[in-house]
Amino acid sequence: MRISPEIESLLSLLSRLPGLGPRSARRVVLALLKNPQGKMLSLAQALEQAASTVKTCSVCGNVDSSDPCLICSDPTRDQSVVCVVETVGDLWALENSGLYRGSYQVLGGVLSPLAGQGPEDLNSRSLFHRIEEGRVKEVILALSVTVDGVTTMHWLQEKLKPFAVAVSQLGQGVPMGSTLEGLDDGTIAAAFAARKVVNG
Amino acid sequence: MRISPEIESLLSLLSRLPGLGPRSARRVVLALLKNPQGKMLSLAQALEQAASTVKTCSVCGNVDSSDPCLICSDPTRDQSVVCVVETVGDLWALENSGLYRGSYQVLGGVLSPLAGQGPEDLNSRSLFHRIEEGRVKEVILALSVTVDGVTTMHWLQEKLKPFAVAVSQLGQGVPMGSTLEGLDDGTIAAAFAARKVVNG
Ligand SMILES: [Zn+2]
Ligand SMILES: [Zn+2]
């Protein structure tokens, strides 16, 4: 395609973003090119602003423009409950559901012998620091139900045993609105294992 | 969602781009946040570069960083053939197919009585200017096969009659690799109208 190097490099950067490919990158650039001084520059500035302000929260590992993050410094949230998640994306998904009003611990991954990821690679120190200071009453383990996720939850359970904190795990089973067809074997197995008597 | 205003406004801008929604905007921002000083700033700079260099080509209406655009100033392309398209997106689609080695005229739209879009709203002047100067031998009408697109092609055919240029239109019919099921009525009608005797 005969196109200016400036547009070419923009297309190339965009097409490597998750969920975008060459075709959708072209659609995005065409939309931005309709208003280069408006939409396009606003997006450039928003990216710069975000890049220059983002920090990792020293309390929970969340990404935000303040440290501690907005969640850790929110007095209306229950800081004595900590939900342990794998990634900031998981935190966002939970925040988006609007269900949860406690705090988080973002591990940044799970234990993975295959990927050479050990306990020292996880962001768990600040969780135990909070627990040792007596600021935590309950820990909710919300890691993904994969081999590595389950291993990591077991490891955390062991590490949490010496402390007087309640430890729980998210319920496992068939997702709401979902049929069995299309679920992976692990989810079906977990749903069977978690079956409940419903006739008293 | 409790999130920094900087990330919030980035999410909001991204989620309004074509093909993206709140969910895919979050995925994109999470990917960029993994490397704020790298990926995120590169994208910001690429957007700024593109915004500050884009121009509309005075010959054909293409968007590029030079005027005339790279296509209009390419001596290896046949400048005596002009393919008339609706948008820069159509031009990109044709360029991407690699099939066409002539030049373009980007109308920027089609005649549309309903949308109040008349001849004076189309970028056609530079096409007739090129023709009057004797630089054009053939005009290919490649507008979309919609009521407005067909009206616009008829209008152009009339306007081109006084000139000694060959005028052609893209073949219409069933797209390659496509079944009739799933095609819209207009395409099926055009395919019928364009049917050819194949048994001699
Ligand atoms: Zn935090
Ligand atoms: Zn041009």
Short mmCIF file of C-alpha atoms and ligand atoms in Angstrom, two decimals:
data_model
loop_
_atom_site.label_atom_id
_atom_site.label_comp_id
_atom_site.label_asym_id
_atom_site.label_seq_id
_atom_site.Cartn_x
_atom_site.Cartn_y
_atom_site.Cartn_z
CA MET A 1 0.00 0.00 0.00
CA ARG A 2 1.38 3.41 -1.04
CA ILE A 3 0.80 5.41 2.09
CA SER A 4 2.65 8.03 4.13
CA PRO A 5 5.23 6.63 6.58
CA GLU A 6 3.43 8.47 9.43
CA ILE A 7 0.13 6.71 8.75
CA GLU A 8 1.97 3.45 8.07
CA SER A 9 3.65 3.42 11.47
CA LEU A 10 0.40 4.35 13.19
CA LEU A 11 -1.35 1.45 11.43
CA SER A 12 1.44 -0.89 12.41
CA LEU A 13 1.33 0.07 16.11
CA LEU A 14 -2.46 -0.17 16.25
CA SER A 15 -2.68 -3.49 14.45
CA ARG A 16 -0.48 -5.09 17.12
CA LEU A 17 -2.85 -4.18 19.96
CA PRO A 18 -4.96 -7.00 21.40
CA GLY A 19 -8.26 -7.46 19.59
CA LEU A 20 -7.14 -5.31 16.66
CA GLY A 21 -5.74 -6.51 13.36
CA PRO A 22 -4.72 -4.78 10.14
CA ARG A 23 -8.36 -4.37 9.09
CA SER A 24 -9.64 -2.87 12.33
CA ALA A 25 -6.53 -0.69 12.62
CA ARG A 26 -7.38 0.77 9.21
CA ARG A 27 -10.95 1.49 10.34
CA VAL A 28 -9.67 3.23 13.47
CA VAL A 29 -7.13 5.34 11.57
CA LEU A 30 -9.70 6.31 8.93
CA ALA A 31 -12.05 7.49 11.68
CA LEU A 32 -9.24 9.49 13.34
CA LEU A 33 -8.11 10.98 10.02
CA LYS A 34 -11.53 12.56 9.59
CA ASN A 35 -10.61 14.86 12.44
CA PRO A 36 -6.82 14.93 12.87
CA GLN A 37 -6.74 18.09 14.99
CA GLY A 38 -9.62 16.90 17.17
CA LYS A 39 -10.03 13.19 17.82
CA MET A 40 -6.52 12.21 16.79
CA LEU A 41 -4.70 14.78 18.93
CA SER A 42 -7.04 14.20 21.89
CA LEU A 43 -6.19 10.53 21.82
CA ALA A 44 -2.46 11.32 21.58
CA GLN A 45 -2.74 13.62 24.58
CA ALA A 46 -4.79 11.13 26.61
CA LEU A 47 -2.14 8.47 25.98
CA GLU A 48 0.65 10.83 27.02
CA GLN A 49 -1.24 11.88 30.15
CA ALA A 50 -1.87 8.29 31.13
CA ALA A 51 1.72 7.24 30.41
CA SER A 52 3.17 10.07 32.47
CA THR A 53 0.88 9.58 35.47
CA VAL A 54 0.47 5.82 35.89
CA LYS A 55 2.06 4.23 38.93
CA THR A 56 1.86 0.81 40.52
CA CYS A 57 0.10 1.03 43.90
CA SER A 58 2.57 0.04 46.63
CA VAL A 59 -0.27 -1.34 48.75
CA CYS A 60 -2.12 -3.60 46.29
CA GLY A 61 -0.30 -3.62 42.95
CA ASN A 62 -3.13 -1.88 41.06
CA VAL A 63 -2.21 0.58 38.31
CA ASP A 64 -3.43 4.12 38.93
CA SER A 65 -2.24 7.72 38.85
CA SER A 66 -1.93 7.91 42.63
CA ASP A 67 -0.09 5.70 45.13
CA PRO A 68 -1.87 4.37 47.15
CA CYS A 69 -4.45 3.88 44.41
CA LEU A 70 -7.99 5.28 44.49
CA ILE A 71 -9.30 1.97 45.82
CA CYS A 72 -6.74 1.62 48.62
CA SER A 73 -7.29 5.22 49.72
CA ASP A 74 -11.08 5.09 49.58
CA PRO A 75 -12.45 5.33 53.15
CA THR A 76 -15.86 4.06 52.00
CA ARG A 77 -14.39 0.71 50.99
CA ASP A 78 -13.74 -2.12 53.40
CA GLN A 79 -9.94 -2.23 53.56
CA SER A 80 -10.10 -5.24 55.91
CA VAL A 81 -11.25 -7.48 53.07
CA VAL A 82 -8.67 -8.26 50.38
CA CYS A 83 -9.56 -9.92 47.10
CA VAL A 84 -6.50 -11.56 45.54
CA VAL A 85 -6.50 -11.36 41.73
CA GLU A 86 -4.03 -12.21 39.03
CA THR A 87 -4.00 -9.05 36.91
CA VAL A 88 -5.22 -5.47 36.79
CA GLY A 89 -7.61 -6.71 34.10
CA ASP A 90 -9.22 -9.04 36.64
CA LEU A 91 -9.48 -6.14 39.10
CA TRP A 92 -11.18 -4.03 36.42
CA ALA A 93 -13.61 -6.85 35.63
CA LEU A 94 -14.59 -7.09 39.29
CA GLU A 95 -14.82 -3.31 39.67
CA ASN A 96 -16.96 -3.18 36.59
CA SER A 97 -19.39 -5.70 38.00
CA GLY A 98 -19.90 -3.27 40.89
CA LEU A 99 -20.30 -6.22 43.25
CA TYR A 100 -17.27 -5.81 45.43
CA ARG A 101 -16.57 -3.06 47.96
CA GLY A 102 -13.33 -4.27 49.58
CA SER A 103 -9.68 -3.88 48.54
CA TYR A 104 -7.44 -5.94 46.26
CA GLN A 105 -4.09 -7.60 45.95
CA VAL A 106 -2.87 -7.85 42.35
CA LEU A 107 -0.35 -10.71 42.20
CA GLY A 108 0.75 -9.92 38.66
CA GLY A 109 0.55 -13.58 37.71
CA VAL A 110 0.36 -17.06 39.19
CA LEU A 111 2.92 -19.69 40.18
CA SER A 112 3.99 -21.44 37.02
CA PRO A 113 6.77 -24.02 37.14
CA LEU A 114 6.66 -24.30 33.34
CA ALA A 115 7.08 -20.55 32.84
CA GLY A 116 9.71 -20.46 35.62
CA GLN A 117 7.47 -18.20 37.72
CA GLY A 118 8.01 -18.77 41.45
CA PRO A 119 6.69 -17.17 44.66
CA GLU A 120 9.31 -14.41 44.49
CA ASP A 121 7.87 -13.32 41.13
CA LEU A 122 4.43 -12.64 42.60
CA ASN A 123 3.44 -9.37 44.23
CA SER A 124 2.38 -10.92 47.54
CA ARG A 125 4.69 -9.21 50.04
CA SER A 126 2.43 -6.20 50.58
CA LEU A 127 -0.51 -8.54 51.29
CA PHE A 128 1.38 -10.25 54.14
CA HIS A 129 2.61 -6.87 55.33
CA ARG A 130 -1.01 -5.69 55.62
CA ILE A 131 -1.97 -8.92 57.39
CA GLU A 132 0.95 -8.71 59.83
CA GLU A 133 -0.11 -5.18 60.71
CA GLY A 134 -3.56 -6.56 61.64
CA ARG A 135 -5.36 -4.59 58.93
CA VAL A 136 -6.92 -7.62 57.23
CA LYS A 137 -9.81 -9.80 58.43
CA GLU A 138 -10.70 -11.68 55.27
CA VAL A 139 -8.86 -12.79 52.15
CA ILE A 140 -10.84 -13.84 49.05
CA LEU A 141 -8.88 -15.89 46.55
CA ALA A 142 -10.14 -15.02 43.06
CA LEU A 143 -7.47 -16.48 40.81
CA SER A 144 -8.37 -18.25 37.60
CA VAL A 145 -9.42 -21.87 37.88
CA THR A 146 -6.49 -23.26 35.91
CA VAL A 147 -3.84 -25.72 37.10
CA ASP A 148 -1.47 -22.85 37.92
CA GLY A 149 -4.22 -20.71 39.45
CA VAL A 150 -5.37 -23.52 41.71
CA THR A 151 -1.76 -24.30 42.70
CA THR A 152 -1.28 -20.64 43.59
CA MET A 153 -4.46 -20.56 45.68
CA HIS A 154 -3.27 -23.66 47.60
CA TRP A 155 0.10 -22.05 48.17
CA LEU A 156 -1.57 -18.88 49.50
CA GLN A 157 -3.86 -20.93 51.76
CA GLU A 158 -0.79 -22.57 53.31
CA LYS A 159 0.99 -19.24 53.75
CA LEU A 160 -2.15 -17.72 55.31
CA LYS A 161 -2.64 -20.52 57.86
CA PRO A 162 -0.58 -18.91 60.66
CA PHE A 163 -2.71 -15.77 60.55
CA ALA A 164 -6.12 -15.09 62.05
CA VAL A 165 -7.79 -14.25 58.75
CA ALA A 166 -10.79 -15.86 57.08
CA VAL A 167 -9.84 -17.25 53.70
CA SER A 168 -12.44 -17.94 51.03
CA GLN A 169 -12.48 -18.82 47.39
CA LEU A 170 -14.93 -17.81 44.68
CA GLY A 171 -17.70 -20.32 43.98
CA GLN A 172 -17.00 -22.51 40.99
CA GLY A 173 -19.47 -23.86 38.51
CA VAL A 174 -21.55 -23.15 35.46
CA PRO A 175 -21.48 -19.44 34.59
CA MET A 176 -24.84 -17.68 34.73
CA GLY A 177 -26.66 -17.71 31.41
CA SER A 178 -24.46 -20.45 30.06
CA THR A 179 -25.34 -23.92 28.79
CA LEU A 180 -23.13 -26.94 29.48
CA GLU A 181 -22.43 -27.23 25.80
CA GLY A 182 -19.47 -25.00 25.11
CA LEU A 183 -18.05 -25.09 28.62
CA ASP A 184 -14.59 -26.53 29.02
CA ASP A 185 -14.09 -29.81 30.88
CA GLY A 186 -12.50 -28.14 33.89
CA THR A 187 -15.53 -25.92 34.47
CA ILE A 188 -17.90 -28.86 34.13
CA ALA A 189 -15.80 -30.91 36.55
CA ALA A 190 -15.75 -28.03 39.04
CA ALA A 191 -19.51 -27.59 38.69
CA PHE A 192 -20.04 -31.29 39.46
CA ALA A 193 -17.71 -31.17 42.42
CA ALA A 194 -19.53 -28.09 43.75
CA ARG A 195 -23.00 -29.61 43.31
CA LYS A 196 -25.45 -28.93 46.10
CA VAL A 197 -28.43 -30.88 47.44
CA VAL A 198 -31.49 -28.88 46.50
CA ASN A 199 -34.31 -31.09 47.79
CA GLY A 200 -33.61 -30.58 51.46
CA MET B 1 -15.19 1.74 38.45
CA ARG B 2 -12.71 3.48 40.75
CA ILE B 3 -9.98 4.39 38.32
CA SER B 4 -7.68 7.34 37.69
CA PRO B 5 -9.21 10.14 35.58
CA GLU B 6 -6.30 9.82 33.12
CA ILE B 7 -7.07 6.16 32.43
CA GLU B 8 -10.80 6.87 32.47
CA SER B 9 -10.58 9.48 29.72
CA LEU B 10 -8.31 7.23 27.66
CA LEU B 11 -10.85 4.40 27.97
CA SER B 12 -13.65 6.73 27.01
CA LEU B 13 -11.89 7.99 23.86
CA LEU B 14 -10.89 4.50 22.78
CA SER B 15 -14.29 2.96 23.36
CA ARG B 16 -15.86 5.42 20.89
CA LEU B 17 -13.61 4.34 18.01
CA PRO B 18 -15.22 2.18 15.33
CA GLY B 19 -15.04 -1.53 16.09
CA LEU B 20 -14.09 -0.91 19.72
CA GLY B 21 -16.39 -0.92 22.73
CA PRO B 22 -15.84 -0.56 26.48
CA ARG B 23 -14.58 -4.15 26.72
CA SER B 24 -12.06 -3.99 23.91
CA ALA B 25 -10.96 -0.51 25.02
CA ARG B 26 -10.10 -2.01 28.42
CA ARG B 27 -8.07 -4.78 26.78
CA VAL B 28 -6.15 -2.24 24.72
CA VAL B 29 -5.44 0.02 27.71
CA LEU B 30 -4.34 -2.93 29.85
CA ALA B 31 -1.90 -3.96 27.13
CA LEU B 32 -0.55 -0.42 26.86
CA LEU B 33 -0.28 -0.06 30.65
CA LYS B 34 2.15 -2.98 30.72
CA ASN B 35 4.64 -0.71 29.04
CA PRO B 36 3.61 2.94 29.54
CA GLN B 37 6.99 4.40 28.57
CA GLY B 38 7.29 2.15 25.53
CA LYS B 39 4.14 1.10 23.69
CA MET B 40 1.92 3.80 25.15
CA LEU B 41 4.20 6.75 24.39
CA SER B 42 5.08 5.36 20.94
CA LEU B 43 1.42 5.27 20.07
CA ALA B 44 0.93 8.82 21.40
CA GLN B 45 3.84 10.02 19.27
CA ALA B 46 2.66 8.18 16.17
CA LEU B 47 -0.77 9.81 16.53
CA GLU B 48 0.78 13.26 16.94
CA GLN B 49 3.08 12.72 13.96
CA ALA B 50 0.19 11.60 11.80
CA ALA B 51 -2.07 14.46 12.96
CA SER B 52 0.58 17.07 12.27
CA THR B 53 1.55 15.77 8.82
CA VAL B 54 -1.69 14.65 7.17
CA LYS B 55 -2.91 16.65 4.23
CA THR B 56 -5.61 16.16 1.64
CA CYS B 57 -4.08 15.59 -1.79
CA SER B 58 -5.10 18.48 -4.07
CA VAL B 59 -4.99 16.18 -7.10
CA CYS B 60 -7.09 13.22 -5.95
CA GLY B 61 -8.46 13.87 -2.44
CA ASN B 62 -6.41 11.10 -0.81
CA VAL B 63 -5.09 11.67 2.70
CA ASP B 64 -1.31 11.56 2.96
CA SER B 65 1.64 13.46 4.43
CA SER B 66 2.59 14.95 1.07
CA ASP B 67 0.61 16.89 -1.50
CA PRO B 68 0.40 15.54 -4.19
CA CYS B 69 0.10 12.22 -2.40
CA LEU B 70 2.49 9.29 -2.85
CA ILE B 71 0.15 7.72 -5.39
CA CYS B 72 -0.31 10.85 -7.50
CA SER B 73 3.44 11.50 -7.50
CA ASP B 74 4.47 7.93 -8.28
CA PRO B 75 5.96 7.83 -11.80
CA THR B 76 5.57 4.02 -11.94
CA ARG B 77 1.79 4.30 -11.71
CA ASP B 78 -0.46 4.97 -14.66
CA GLN B 79 -1.69 8.51 -14.00
CA SER B 80 -3.87 8.39 -17.12
CA VAL B 81 -6.26 5.94 -15.46
CA VAL B 82 -8.40 7.34 -12.62
CA CYS B 83 -10.44 5.13 -10.32
CA VAL B 84 -13.25 7.11 -8.70
CA VAL B 85 -13.98 5.99 -5.13
CA GLU B 86 -16.16 7.26 -2.33
CA THR B 87 -13.74 7.37 0.61
CA VAL B 88 -10.09 7.04 1.55
CA GLY B 89 -11.13 3.71 3.10
CA ASP B 90 -12.19 2.46 -0.33
CA LEU B 91 -8.86 3.64 -1.75
CA TRP B 92 -7.02 1.73 0.99
CA ALA B 93 -9.05 -1.39 0.30
CA LEU B 94 -8.12 -1.24 -3.38
CA GLU B 95 -4.47 -0.47 -2.61
CA ASN B 96 -4.40 -3.35 -0.21
CA SER B 97 -5.65 -5.75 -2.85
CA GLY B 98 -2.56 -4.78 -4.87
CA LEU B 99 -4.62 -5.13 -8.06
CA TYR B 100 -4.67 -1.56 -9.26
CA ARG B 101 -1.75 0.50 -10.59
CA GLY B 102 -3.49 3.70 -11.69
CA SER B 103 -4.49 6.84 -9.80
CA TYR B 104 -7.62 7.76 -7.84
CA GLN B 105 -10.26 10.38 -7.31
CA VAL B 106 -11.71 10.35 -3.79
CA LEU B 107 -15.16 11.96 -3.96
CA GLY B 108 -15.58 12.08 -0.19
CA GLY B 109 -19.14 10.79 -0.49
CA VAL B 110 -21.93 10.25 -2.99
CA LEU B 111 -24.90 12.30 -4.11
CA SER B 112 -27.58 11.92 -1.51
CA PRO B 113 -30.81 13.93 -1.78
CA LEU B 114 -31.90 12.60 1.63
CA ALA B 115 -28.68 13.71 3.34
CA GLY B 116 -28.76 16.98 1.42
CA GLN B 117 -25.51 16.11 -0.35
CA GLY B 118 -25.34 17.59 -3.86
CA PRO B 119 -22.70 17.73 -6.63
CA GLU B 120 -21.01 20.74 -5.01
CA ASP B 121 -20.32 18.64 -1.90
CA LEU B 122 -18.31 16.07 -3.84
CA ASN B 123 -14.61 16.40 -4.57
CA SER B 124 -14.94 16.06 -8.34
CA ARG B 125 -13.47 19.34 -9.59
CA SER B 126 -9.88 18.11 -9.67
CA LEU B 127 -10.97 15.08 -11.71
CA PHE B 128 -12.44 17.29 -14.44
CA HIS B 129 -9.43 19.56 -14.22
CA ARG B 130 -7.16 16.57 -14.93
CA ILE B 131 -9.41 15.49 -17.79
CA GLU B 132 -9.54 18.98 -19.32
CA GLU B 133 -5.76 19.08 -19.28
CA GLY B 134 -5.75 15.87 -21.32
CA ARG B 135 -4.02 13.83 -18.62
CA VAL B 136 -6.74 11.16 -18.35
CA LYS B 137 -7.58 8.37 -20.80
CA GLU B 138 -9.78 6.16 -18.67
CA VAL B 139 -12.10 6.64 -15.71
CA ILE B 140 -13.19 3.63 -13.64
CA LEU B 141 -16.29 4.22 -11.51
CA ALA B 142 -15.91 2.20 -8.31
CA LEU B 143 -18.61 3.64 -6.08
CA SER B 144 -20.72 1.43 -3.88
CA VAL B 145 -23.67 -0.29 -5.47
CA THR B 146 -26.32 1.52 -3.41
CA VAL B 147 -29.11 3.75 -4.67
CA ASP B 148 -26.99 6.84 -4.00
CA GLY B 149 -23.82 5.26 -5.38
CA VAL B 150 -25.54 4.24 -8.61
CA THR B 151 -27.12 7.70 -8.94
CA THR B 152 -23.69 9.26 -8.52
CA MET B 153 -22.17 6.96 -11.15
CA HIS B 154 -24.93 7.93 -13.60
CA TRP B 155 -24.34 11.59 -12.86
CA LEU B 156 -20.60 11.18 -13.50
CA GLN B 157 -21.25 9.27 -16.74
CA GLU B 158 -23.33 12.20 -18.00
CA LYS B 159 -20.71 14.74 -16.97
CA LEU B 160 -17.97 12.68 -18.64
CA LYS B 161 -19.80 12.32 -21.99
CA PRO B 162 -18.30 15.47 -23.60
CA PHE B 163 -14.76 14.18 -23.01
CA ALA B 164 -12.73 11.64 -24.94
CA VAL B 165 -12.21 9.30 -22.02
CA ALA B 166 -13.17 5.66 -21.67
CA VAL B 167 -15.55 5.19 -18.74
CA SER B 168 -16.02 1.82 -17.09
CA GLN B 169 -17.70 0.48 -14.01
CA LEU B 170 -16.66 -2.38 -11.74
CA GLY B 171 -18.33 -5.70 -12.53
CA GLN B 172 -21.29 -6.42 -10.29
CA GLY B 173 -22.44 -9.74 -8.97
CA VAL B 174 -21.87 -12.46 -6.46
CA PRO B 175 -18.62 -11.88 -4.53
CA MET B 176 -15.95 -14.54 -4.94
CA GLY B 177 -16.21 -17.26 -2.34
CA SER B 178 -19.71 -16.25 -1.40
CA THR B 179 -22.97 -18.21 -1.48
CA LEU B 180 -26.26 -16.58 -2.47
CA GLU B 181 -27.56 -17.13 1.02
CA GLY B 182 -26.46 -14.15 3.04
CA LEU B 183 -26.19 -11.75 0.12
CA ASP B 184 -28.46 -8.74 0.18
CA ASP B 185 -31.22 -8.40 -2.41
CA GLY B 186 -29.46 -5.65 -4.30
CA THR B 187 -26.39 -7.79 -4.90
CA ILE B 188 -28.53 -10.71 -6.04
CA ALA B 189 -30.50 -8.44 -8.38
CA ALA B 190 -27.27 -7.01 -9.81
CA ALA B 191 -25.87 -10.52 -10.28
CA PHE B 192 -29.00 -11.53 -12.21
CA ALA B 193 -28.89 -8.41 -14.34
CA ALA B 194 -25.20 -9.03 -15.11
CA ARG B 195 -25.71 -12.69 -16.03
CA LYS B 196 -23.74 -13.92 -19.04
CA VAL B 197 -24.42 -16.64 -21.59
CA VAL B 198 -21.86 -19.35 -20.92
CA ASN B 199 -22.83 -21.96 -23.49
CA GLY B 200 -21.76 -19.96 -26.51
ZN ZN C 1 -4.02 0.00 45.79
ZN ZN C 2 -3.30 12.14 -4.76
#
